[in-house]
Tab-separated table of C-alpha atoms in Angstrom:
chain	number	residue	atom	x	y	z
J	1	UNK	CA	45.135	-34.355	-36.754
J	2	UNK	CA	47.310	-32.948	-34.537
J	3	UNK	CA	49.040	-35.740	-32.187
J	4	UNK	CA	49.584	-34.349	-28.383
J	5	UNK	CA	53.161	-35.761	-28.746
J	6	UNK	CA	53.465	-32.505	-31.324
J	7	UNK	CA	51.408	-29.878	-29.240
J	8	UNK	CA	53.494	-31.183	-26.113
J	9	UNK	CA	57.175	-30.338	-28.571
J	10	UNK	CA	56.380	-27.246	-29.684
J	11	UNK	CA	55.070	-26.980	-25.500
J	12	UNK	CA	58.861	-27.013	-24.377
J	13	UNK	CA	60.439	-25.434	-27.328
J	14	UNK	CA	58.527	-22.474	-26.339
J	15	UNK	CA	59.025	-22.598	-23.411
J	16	UNK	CA	62.963	-23.080	-24.010
J	17	UNK	CA	63.106	-20.321	-26.569
J	18	UNK	CA	61.292	-17.506	-23.481
J	19	UNK	CA	63.988	-19.159	-20.527
J	20	UNK	CA	66.600	-18.014	-23.587
J	21	UNK	CA	64.928	-14.681	-24.514
J	22	UNK	CA	64.841	-14.031	-20.133
J	23	UNK	CA	68.525	-15.216	-20.006
J	24	UNK	CA	69.362	-13.214	-22.484
J	25	UNK	CA	67.916	-9.613	-21.379
J	26	UNK	CA	69.059	-10.386	-18.048
J	27	UNK	CA	72.230	-10.436	-19.697
J	28	UNK	CA	72.069	-6.962	-21.544
J	29	UNK	CA	70.191	-4.745	-18.414
J	30	UNK	CA	73.576	-6.231	-16.504
J	31	UNK	CA	75.715	-4.863	-19.726
J	32	UNK	CA	73.852	-1.398	-19.336
J	33	UNK	CA	73.427	-1.170	-15.547
J	34	UNK	CA	77.071	-1.598	-15.412
J	35	UNK	CA	78.283	0.431	-18.036
J	36	UNK	CA	75.535	3.539	-16.513
J	37	UNK	CA	77.390	2.752	-12.823
J	38	UNK	CA	80.667	3.555	-14.920
J	39	UNK	CA	79.768	6.287	-16.272
J	40	UNK	CA	78.360	7.743	-13.427
J	41	UNK	CA	81.899	7.150	-11.269
J	42	UNK	CA	84.008	8.182	-13.473
J	43	UNK	CA	81.849	11.333	-13.637
J	44	UNK	CA	82.365	11.997	-10.307
J	45	UNK	CA	86.248	11.169	-10.038
J	46	UNK	CA	86.479	14.084	-13.664
J	47	UNK	CA	84.244	16.134	-11.357
J	48	UNK	CA	86.094	15.913	-8.469
J	49	UNK	CA	89.467	16.678	-9.498
J	50	UNK	CA	87.820	19.694	-11.718
J	51	UNK	CA	86.683	20.779	-7.963
J	52	UNK	CA	89.784	20.311	-6.174
J	53	UNK	CA	91.692	22.322	-9.913
J	54	UNK	CA	89.122	24.513	-9.944
J	55	UNK	CA	89.998	25.708	-5.881
J	56	UNK	CA	94.008	25.927	-6.770
J	57	UNK	CA	93.249	28.837	-9.473
J	58	UNK	CA	94.191	32.120	-8.843
J	59	UNK	CA	92.919	33.920	-11.454
J	60	UNK	CA	89.919	34.043	-13.436
J	61	UNK	CA	91.437	33.671	-16.553
J	62	UNK	CA	92.803	30.092	-15.339
J	63	UNK	CA	89.494	29.317	-14.391
J	64	UNK	CA	87.381	30.225	-16.910
J	65	UNK	CA	90.472	27.666	-19.151
J	66	UNK	CA	89.500	25.513	-16.086
J	67	UNK	CA	85.440	25.336	-17.106
J	68	UNK	CA	86.425	25.543	-20.585
J	69	UNK	CA	88.766	21.630	-19.957
J	70	UNK	CA	85.594	20.730	-18.119
J	71	UNK	CA	83.010	21.131	-20.491
J	72	UNK	CA	84.423	20.356	-23.364
J	73	UNK	CA	85.909	16.768	-21.998
J	74	UNK	CA	82.216	16.342	-20.234
J	75	UNK	CA	80.248	16.716	-22.933
J	76	UNK	CA	83.008	14.627	-25.153
J	77	UNK	CA	82.926	11.607	-22.471
J	78	UNK	CA	78.385	12.013	-22.791
J	79	UNK	CA	78.948	10.951	-26.320
J	80	UNK	CA	81.166	8.890	-25.847
J	81	UNK	CA	79.380	7.045	-23.463
J	82	UNK	CA	75.691	7.887	-25.431
J	83	UNK	CA	77.061	6.102	-28.123
J	84	UNK	CA	78.125	2.669	-25.836
J	85	UNK	CA	75.040	2.029	-23.818
J	86	UNK	CA	72.481	3.292	-27.181
J	87	UNK	CA	75.050	0.191	-29.240
J	88	UNK	CA	74.478	-2.105	-25.471
J	89	UNK	CA	70.207	-1.024	-26.212
J	90	UNK	CA	70.965	-2.073	-29.896
J	91	UNK	CA	71.853	-5.118	-28.838
J	92	UNK	CA	69.851	-6.698	-25.628
J	93	UNK	CA	66.844	-5.331	-28.617
J	94	UNK	CA	68.111	-7.780	-30.759
J	95	UNK	CA	69.356	-10.876	-28.677
J	96	UNK	CA	65.603	-10.836	-26.928
J	97	UNK	CA	63.798	-10.761	-30.622
J	98	UNK	CA	65.341	-13.441	-31.578
J	99	UNK	CA	64.115	-16.375	-30.042
J	100	UNK	CA	60.896	-15.175	-31.158
J	101	UNK	CA	61.803	-14.322	-34.586
J	102	UNK	CA	62.579	-18.517	-35.447
J	103	UNK	CA	59.268	-19.649	-34.072
J	104	UNK	CA	57.761	-17.316	-35.907
J	105	UNK	CA	59.606	-17.959	-38.655
J	106	UNK	CA	58.199	-21.823	-38.526
J	107	UNK	CA	54.847	-20.388	-39.219
J	108	UNK	CA	55.585	-17.787	-41.492
J	109	UNK	CA	54.670	-19.595	-45.100
J	110	UNK	CA	57.681	-19.992	-47.114
J	111	UNK	CA	57.719	-18.066	-50.374
């Protein structure tokens, strides 16, 4: 038979886990937003540096060389930052569902 206290404790526990999940989601989203901001800032700075370098070039060969170097650097930075941000999204998903897993595990029969 169910007791009122058991039901209240379950509700309180569930609420606390929801708050914990929301807090971890908030921190994860802040980390992701910060990573996007850092990448955007670095990208603008690199582009500015490239344009300054390109404006001082006197020959076509040097311009092509500068463009190639910039494209390679931009691609490598993009790949590295994309992997970093993907890892942050993965961590966010794991953190967000951790409290839910504990609630579900209580109602899952043990084999």
